[in-house]
Tab-separated table of C-alpha atoms and ligand atoms in Angstrom:
chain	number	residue	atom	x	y	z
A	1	UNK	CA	0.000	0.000	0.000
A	2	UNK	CA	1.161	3.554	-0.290
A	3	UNK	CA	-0.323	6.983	0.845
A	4	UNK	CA	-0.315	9.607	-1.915
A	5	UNK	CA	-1.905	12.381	-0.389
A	6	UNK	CA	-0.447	14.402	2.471
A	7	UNK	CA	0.414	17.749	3.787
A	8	UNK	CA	2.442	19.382	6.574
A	9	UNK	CA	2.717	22.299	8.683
A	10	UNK	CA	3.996	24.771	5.362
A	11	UNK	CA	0.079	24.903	4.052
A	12	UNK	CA	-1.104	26.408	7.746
A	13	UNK	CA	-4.005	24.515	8.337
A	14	UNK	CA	-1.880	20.663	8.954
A	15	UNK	CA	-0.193	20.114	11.855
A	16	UNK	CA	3.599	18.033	11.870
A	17	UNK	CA	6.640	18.453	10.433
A	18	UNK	CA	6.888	16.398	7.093
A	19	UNK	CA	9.133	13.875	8.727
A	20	UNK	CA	6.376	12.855	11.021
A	21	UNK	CA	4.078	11.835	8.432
A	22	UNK	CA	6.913	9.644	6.638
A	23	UNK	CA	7.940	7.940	10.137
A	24	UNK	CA	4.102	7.050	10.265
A	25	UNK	CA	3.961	6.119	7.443
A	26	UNK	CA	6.442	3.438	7.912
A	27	UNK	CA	5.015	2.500	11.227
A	28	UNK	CA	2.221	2.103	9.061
A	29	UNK	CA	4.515	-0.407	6.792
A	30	UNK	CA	3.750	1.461	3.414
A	31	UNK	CA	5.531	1.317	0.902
A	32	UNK	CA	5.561	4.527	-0.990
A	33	UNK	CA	4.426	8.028	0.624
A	34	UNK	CA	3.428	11.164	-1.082
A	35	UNK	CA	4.207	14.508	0.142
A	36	UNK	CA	1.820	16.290	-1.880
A	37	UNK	CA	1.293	19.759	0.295
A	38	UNK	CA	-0.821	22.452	-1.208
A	39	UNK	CA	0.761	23.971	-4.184
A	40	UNK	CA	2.193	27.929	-4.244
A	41	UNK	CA	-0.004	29.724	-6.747
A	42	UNK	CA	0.786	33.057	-8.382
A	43	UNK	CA	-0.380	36.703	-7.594
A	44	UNK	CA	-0.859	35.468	-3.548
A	45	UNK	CA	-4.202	33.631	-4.737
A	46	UNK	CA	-5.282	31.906	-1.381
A	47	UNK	CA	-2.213	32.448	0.678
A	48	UNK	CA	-3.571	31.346	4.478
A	49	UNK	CA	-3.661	27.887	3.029
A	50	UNK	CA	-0.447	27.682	0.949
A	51	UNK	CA	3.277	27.970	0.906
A	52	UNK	CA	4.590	30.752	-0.589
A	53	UNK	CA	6.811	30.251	-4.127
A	54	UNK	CA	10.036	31.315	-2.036
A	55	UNK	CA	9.319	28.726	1.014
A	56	UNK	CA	8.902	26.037	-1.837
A	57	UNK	CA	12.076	26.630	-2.907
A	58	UNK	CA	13.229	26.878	0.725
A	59	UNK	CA	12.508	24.693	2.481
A	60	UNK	CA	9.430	22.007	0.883
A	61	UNK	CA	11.695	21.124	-2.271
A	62	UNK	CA	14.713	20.485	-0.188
A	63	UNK	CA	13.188	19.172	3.140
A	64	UNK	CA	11.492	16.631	0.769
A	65	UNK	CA	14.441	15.416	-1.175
A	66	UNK	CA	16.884	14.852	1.874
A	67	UNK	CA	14.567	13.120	3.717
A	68	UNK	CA	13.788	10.837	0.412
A	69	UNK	CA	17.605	10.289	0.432
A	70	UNK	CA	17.756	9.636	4.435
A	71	UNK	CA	14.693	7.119	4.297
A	72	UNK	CA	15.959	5.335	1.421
A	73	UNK	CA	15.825	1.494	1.808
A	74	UNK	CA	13.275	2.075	4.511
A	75	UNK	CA	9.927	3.808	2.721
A	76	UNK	CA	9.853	5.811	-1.276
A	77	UNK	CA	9.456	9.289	-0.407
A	78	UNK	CA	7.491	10.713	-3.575
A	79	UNK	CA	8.376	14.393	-4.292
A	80	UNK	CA	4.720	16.075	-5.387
A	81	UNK	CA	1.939	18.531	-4.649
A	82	UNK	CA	-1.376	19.133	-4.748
A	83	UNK	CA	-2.260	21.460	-7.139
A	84	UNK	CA	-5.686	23.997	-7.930
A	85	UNK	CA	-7.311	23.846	-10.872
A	86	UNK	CA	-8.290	27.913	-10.775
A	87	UNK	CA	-9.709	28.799	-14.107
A	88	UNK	CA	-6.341	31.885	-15.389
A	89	UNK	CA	-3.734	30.168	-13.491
A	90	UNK	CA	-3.671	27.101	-16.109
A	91	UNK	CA	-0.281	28.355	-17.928
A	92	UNK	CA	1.709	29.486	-14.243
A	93	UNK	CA	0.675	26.493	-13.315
A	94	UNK	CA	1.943	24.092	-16.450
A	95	UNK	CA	5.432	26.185	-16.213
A	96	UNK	CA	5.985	25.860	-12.272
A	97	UNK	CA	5.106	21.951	-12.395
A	98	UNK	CA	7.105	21.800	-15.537
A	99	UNK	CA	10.156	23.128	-13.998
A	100	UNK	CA	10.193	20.356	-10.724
A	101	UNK	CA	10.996	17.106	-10.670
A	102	UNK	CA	8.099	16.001	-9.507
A	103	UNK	CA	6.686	12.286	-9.442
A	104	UNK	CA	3.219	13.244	-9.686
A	105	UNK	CA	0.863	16.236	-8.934
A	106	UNK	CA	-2.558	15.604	-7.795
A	107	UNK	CA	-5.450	18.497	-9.614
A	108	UNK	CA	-8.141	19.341	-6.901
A	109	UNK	CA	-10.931	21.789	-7.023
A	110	UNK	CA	-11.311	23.474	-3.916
A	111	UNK	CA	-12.894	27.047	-5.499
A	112	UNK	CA	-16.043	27.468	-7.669
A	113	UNK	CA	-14.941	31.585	-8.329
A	114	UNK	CA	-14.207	33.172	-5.531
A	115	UNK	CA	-16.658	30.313	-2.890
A	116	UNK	CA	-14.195	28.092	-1.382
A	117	UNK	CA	-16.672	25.468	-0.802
A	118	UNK	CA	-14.603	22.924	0.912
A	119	UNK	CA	-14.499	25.572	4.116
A	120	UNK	CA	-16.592	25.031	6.630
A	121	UNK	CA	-16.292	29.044	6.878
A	122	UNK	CA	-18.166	29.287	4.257
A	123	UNK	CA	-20.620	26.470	4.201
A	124	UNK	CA	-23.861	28.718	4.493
A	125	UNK	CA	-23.584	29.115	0.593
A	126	UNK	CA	-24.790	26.097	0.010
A	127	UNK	CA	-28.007	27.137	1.160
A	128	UNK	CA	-27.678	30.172	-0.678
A	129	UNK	CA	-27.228	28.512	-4.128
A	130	UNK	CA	-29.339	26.009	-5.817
A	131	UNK	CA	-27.650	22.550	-5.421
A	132	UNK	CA	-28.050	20.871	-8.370
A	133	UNK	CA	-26.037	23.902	-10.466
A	134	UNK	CA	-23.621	24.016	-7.688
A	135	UNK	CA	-22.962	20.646	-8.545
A	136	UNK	CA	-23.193	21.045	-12.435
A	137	UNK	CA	-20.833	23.757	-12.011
A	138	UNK	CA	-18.197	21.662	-9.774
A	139	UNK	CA	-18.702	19.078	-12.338
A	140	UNK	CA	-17.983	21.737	-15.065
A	141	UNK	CA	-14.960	22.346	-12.912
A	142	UNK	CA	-13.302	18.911	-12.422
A	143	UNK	CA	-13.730	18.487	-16.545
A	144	UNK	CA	-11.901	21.805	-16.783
A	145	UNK	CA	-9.279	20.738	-14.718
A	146	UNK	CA	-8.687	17.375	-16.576
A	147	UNK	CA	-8.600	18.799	-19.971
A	148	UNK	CA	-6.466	21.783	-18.879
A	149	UNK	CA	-2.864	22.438	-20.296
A	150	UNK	CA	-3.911	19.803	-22.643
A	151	UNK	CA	-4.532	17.414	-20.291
A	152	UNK	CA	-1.061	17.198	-19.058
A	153	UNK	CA	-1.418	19.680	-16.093
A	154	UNK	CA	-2.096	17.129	-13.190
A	155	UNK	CA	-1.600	13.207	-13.200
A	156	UNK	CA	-4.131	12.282	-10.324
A	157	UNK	CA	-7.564	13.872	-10.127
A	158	UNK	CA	-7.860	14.686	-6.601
A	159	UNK	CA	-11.416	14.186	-4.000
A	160	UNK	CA	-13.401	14.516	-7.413
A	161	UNK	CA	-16.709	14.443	-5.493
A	162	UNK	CA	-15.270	17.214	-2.690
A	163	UNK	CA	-18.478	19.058	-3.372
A	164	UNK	CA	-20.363	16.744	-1.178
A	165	UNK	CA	-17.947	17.031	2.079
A	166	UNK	CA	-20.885	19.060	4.298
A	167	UNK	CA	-23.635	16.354	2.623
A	168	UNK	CA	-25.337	18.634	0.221
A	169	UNK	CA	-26.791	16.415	-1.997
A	170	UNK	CA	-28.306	16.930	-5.981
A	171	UNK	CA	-32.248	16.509	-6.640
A	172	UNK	CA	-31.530	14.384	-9.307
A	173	UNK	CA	-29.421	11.599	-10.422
A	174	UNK	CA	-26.013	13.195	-11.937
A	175	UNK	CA	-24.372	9.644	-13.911
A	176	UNK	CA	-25.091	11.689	-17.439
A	177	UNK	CA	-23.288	14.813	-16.266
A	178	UNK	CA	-20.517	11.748	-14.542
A	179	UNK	CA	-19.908	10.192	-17.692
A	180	UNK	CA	-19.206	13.316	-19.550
A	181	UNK	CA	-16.745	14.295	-17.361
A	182	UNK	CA	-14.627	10.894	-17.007
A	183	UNK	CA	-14.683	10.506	-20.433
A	184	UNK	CA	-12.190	13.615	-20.339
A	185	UNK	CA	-10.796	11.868	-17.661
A	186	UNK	CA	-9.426	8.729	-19.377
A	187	UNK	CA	-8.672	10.841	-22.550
A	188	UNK	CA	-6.567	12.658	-20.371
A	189	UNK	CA	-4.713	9.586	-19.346
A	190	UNK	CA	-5.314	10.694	-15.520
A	191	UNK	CA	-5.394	8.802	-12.542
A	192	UNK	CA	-8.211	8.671	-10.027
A	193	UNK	CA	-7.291	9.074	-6.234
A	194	UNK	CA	-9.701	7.170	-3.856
A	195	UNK	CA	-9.074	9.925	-1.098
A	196	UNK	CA	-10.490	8.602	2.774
A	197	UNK	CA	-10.766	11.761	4.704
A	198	UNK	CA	-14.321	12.095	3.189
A	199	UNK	CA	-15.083	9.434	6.167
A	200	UNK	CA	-13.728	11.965	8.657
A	201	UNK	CA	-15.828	14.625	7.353
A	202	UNK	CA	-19.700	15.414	7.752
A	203	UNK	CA	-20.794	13.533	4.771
A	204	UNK	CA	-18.872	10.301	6.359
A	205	UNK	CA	-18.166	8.456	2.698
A	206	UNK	CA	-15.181	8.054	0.981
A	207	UNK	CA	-14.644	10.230	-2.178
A	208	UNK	CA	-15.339	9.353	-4.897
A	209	UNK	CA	-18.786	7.659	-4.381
A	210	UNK	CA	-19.581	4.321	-5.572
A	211	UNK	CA	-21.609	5.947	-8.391
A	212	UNK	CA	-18.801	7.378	-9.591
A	213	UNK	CA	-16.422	3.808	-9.180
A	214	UNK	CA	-18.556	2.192	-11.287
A	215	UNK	CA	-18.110	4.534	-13.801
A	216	UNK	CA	-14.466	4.614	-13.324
A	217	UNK	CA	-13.968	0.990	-13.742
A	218	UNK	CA	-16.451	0.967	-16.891
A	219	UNK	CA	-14.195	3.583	-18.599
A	220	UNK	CA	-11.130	1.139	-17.369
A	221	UNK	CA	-9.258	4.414	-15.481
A	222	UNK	CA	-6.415	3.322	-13.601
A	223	UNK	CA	-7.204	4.221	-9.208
A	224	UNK	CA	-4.790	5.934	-6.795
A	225	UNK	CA	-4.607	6.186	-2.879
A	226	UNK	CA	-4.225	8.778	-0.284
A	227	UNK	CA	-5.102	9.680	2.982
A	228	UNK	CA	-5.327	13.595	2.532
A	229	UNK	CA	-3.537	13.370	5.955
A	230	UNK	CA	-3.698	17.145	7.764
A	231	UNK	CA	-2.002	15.300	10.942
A	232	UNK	CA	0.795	12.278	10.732
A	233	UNK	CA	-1.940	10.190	12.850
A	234	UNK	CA	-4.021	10.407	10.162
A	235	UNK	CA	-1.567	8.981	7.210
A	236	UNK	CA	-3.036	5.255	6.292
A	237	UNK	CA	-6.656	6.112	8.018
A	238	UNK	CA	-9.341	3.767	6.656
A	239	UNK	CA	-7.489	1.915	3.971
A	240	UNK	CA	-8.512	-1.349	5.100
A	241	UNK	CA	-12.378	0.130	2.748
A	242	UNK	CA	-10.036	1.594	0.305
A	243	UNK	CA	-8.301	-2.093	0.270
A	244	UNK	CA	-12.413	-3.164	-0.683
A	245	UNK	CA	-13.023	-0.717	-3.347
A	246	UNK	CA	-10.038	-0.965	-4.947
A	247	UNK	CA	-10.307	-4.677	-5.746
A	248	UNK	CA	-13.845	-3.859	-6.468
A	249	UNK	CA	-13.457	-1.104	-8.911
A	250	UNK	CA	-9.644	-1.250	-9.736
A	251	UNK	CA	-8.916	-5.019	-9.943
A	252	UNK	CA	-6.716	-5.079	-6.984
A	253	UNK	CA	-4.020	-2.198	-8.424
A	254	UNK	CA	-3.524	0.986	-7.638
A	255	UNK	CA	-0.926	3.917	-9.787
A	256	UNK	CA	1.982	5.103	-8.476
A	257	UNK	CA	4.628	7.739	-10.168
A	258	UNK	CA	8.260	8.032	-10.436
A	259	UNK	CA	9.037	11.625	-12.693
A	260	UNK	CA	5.455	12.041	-13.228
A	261	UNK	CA	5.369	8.512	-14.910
A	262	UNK	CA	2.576	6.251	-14.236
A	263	UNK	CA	2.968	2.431	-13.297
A	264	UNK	CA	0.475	-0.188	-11.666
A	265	UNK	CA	1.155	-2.012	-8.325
A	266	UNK	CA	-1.219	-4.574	-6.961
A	267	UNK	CA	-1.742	-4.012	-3.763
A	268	UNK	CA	-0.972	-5.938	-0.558
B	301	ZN	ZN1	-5.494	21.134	3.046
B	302	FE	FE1	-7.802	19.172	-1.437
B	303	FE	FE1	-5.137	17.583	0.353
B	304	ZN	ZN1	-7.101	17.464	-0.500
């Protein structure tokens, strides 16, 4: 097994030094782990819950590869981030990630405009919107962020149901608007993360849904794995159901990445 999402202290809302995560990780007795923190982004776009472009280069880049270099043998440290798909920031974007050696970088959608729906800050809106185009226009979103930069902007599609973390639900069955979208999915060769904190949030399910699973393993798209881990404790949480689904929907193998090159592993 391996963990492919977590963060660290440098975003400002995780707590732990990045080490911590990797020694729990193997306490944990994975074999690959992710330190994907919350991208920089230009022009200080959502700076409370970000490194800045200058502690990047500071500290994240360098903290990350030493500590791949002092845990070899032991655990793969994976050199990544998690990125934001922010409709104008598509080309910054493609040149920073260009210019890292990164293994992979996960594509989440945490903002629909300026709402950043995935705060509980800012949850009221829900109310204030009508669901069912709050999801059509997260959907929207996540097909944005697949195709973007050509579809070569992100390898794993991160929490690609986020929208129903406080569980707001749609009036009506979505699998059309679903299909649509991971078509672009698979054309853009992209992973799909099966992401457990959605079971330590309000809506209590894993992301993505089984709805969405289904579809997944109809359009044959390759599954990945991470925690989402805002605290070293909570680095492996719940992947004994993540173990279920992905033999269920994924035939037993999940992706991993080595210079933003994708390979299967079945999982033990
Ligand atoms: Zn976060
Ligand atoms: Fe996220
Ligand atoms: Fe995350
Ligand atoms: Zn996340």
């Amino acid at each position: 097994m391996v963990d492919y999402h977590t963060h660290n202290v440098l975003c400002k809302h995780a707590d732990g030094e990045i080490e911590a995560y990797i020694l729990r990780a193997i306490d944990c007795g994975l074999k690959e782990i992710g330190c994907s923190d919350h991208s920089p982004m230009p022009n200080d776009f959502d700076a409370p819950h970000r490194m800045t472009v200058e502690q990047f280069s500071s500290v994240y880049k360098p903290t990350v590869l030493k500590l791949r270099e002092k845990y070899k043998g032991k655990i793969a440290v994976k050199f990544a981030l998690e990125g934001d798909f922010f409709p104008g920031t598509e080309e910054w974007v493609k040149n920073f990630n260009m210019q890292q050696p990164f293994d992979y970088v996960i594509g989440s959608v945490h903002y629909l405009g300026e709402w950043g729906f995935d705060n509980p800050i800012f949850v009221h809106k829900y109310e204030e919107r009508d669901i069912d185009q709050t999801y059509e226009l997260y959907y929207d979103h996540i097909k944005r962020s697949a195709s973007a930069g050509g579809g070569h902007l992100f390898d794993i599609l991160g929490h690609c149901d986020l929208v129903k973390k406080f569980g707001h639900r749609p009036t009506r069955n979505m699998e059309e608007v679903l299909r649509e979208v991971f078509k672009v999915v698979k054309a853009a060769d992209m992973a799909v993360e099966i992401n457990t904190s959605g079971l330590r949030k309000p809506v209590k399910e894993i992301y993505p849904s089984e709805q969405i699973l289904q579809i997944i393993h109809d359009y044959n798209i390759p599954l990945a794995l991470g925690s989402d881990a805002h605290s070293p404790g909570d680095v492996g949480r719940d992947f004994n159901i993540a173990r279920q689904l992905i033999e269920k929907y994924g035939g037993g193998k999940i992706s991993v990445f080595t210079n933003r090159q994708r390979s299967e592993v079945r999982i033990t």
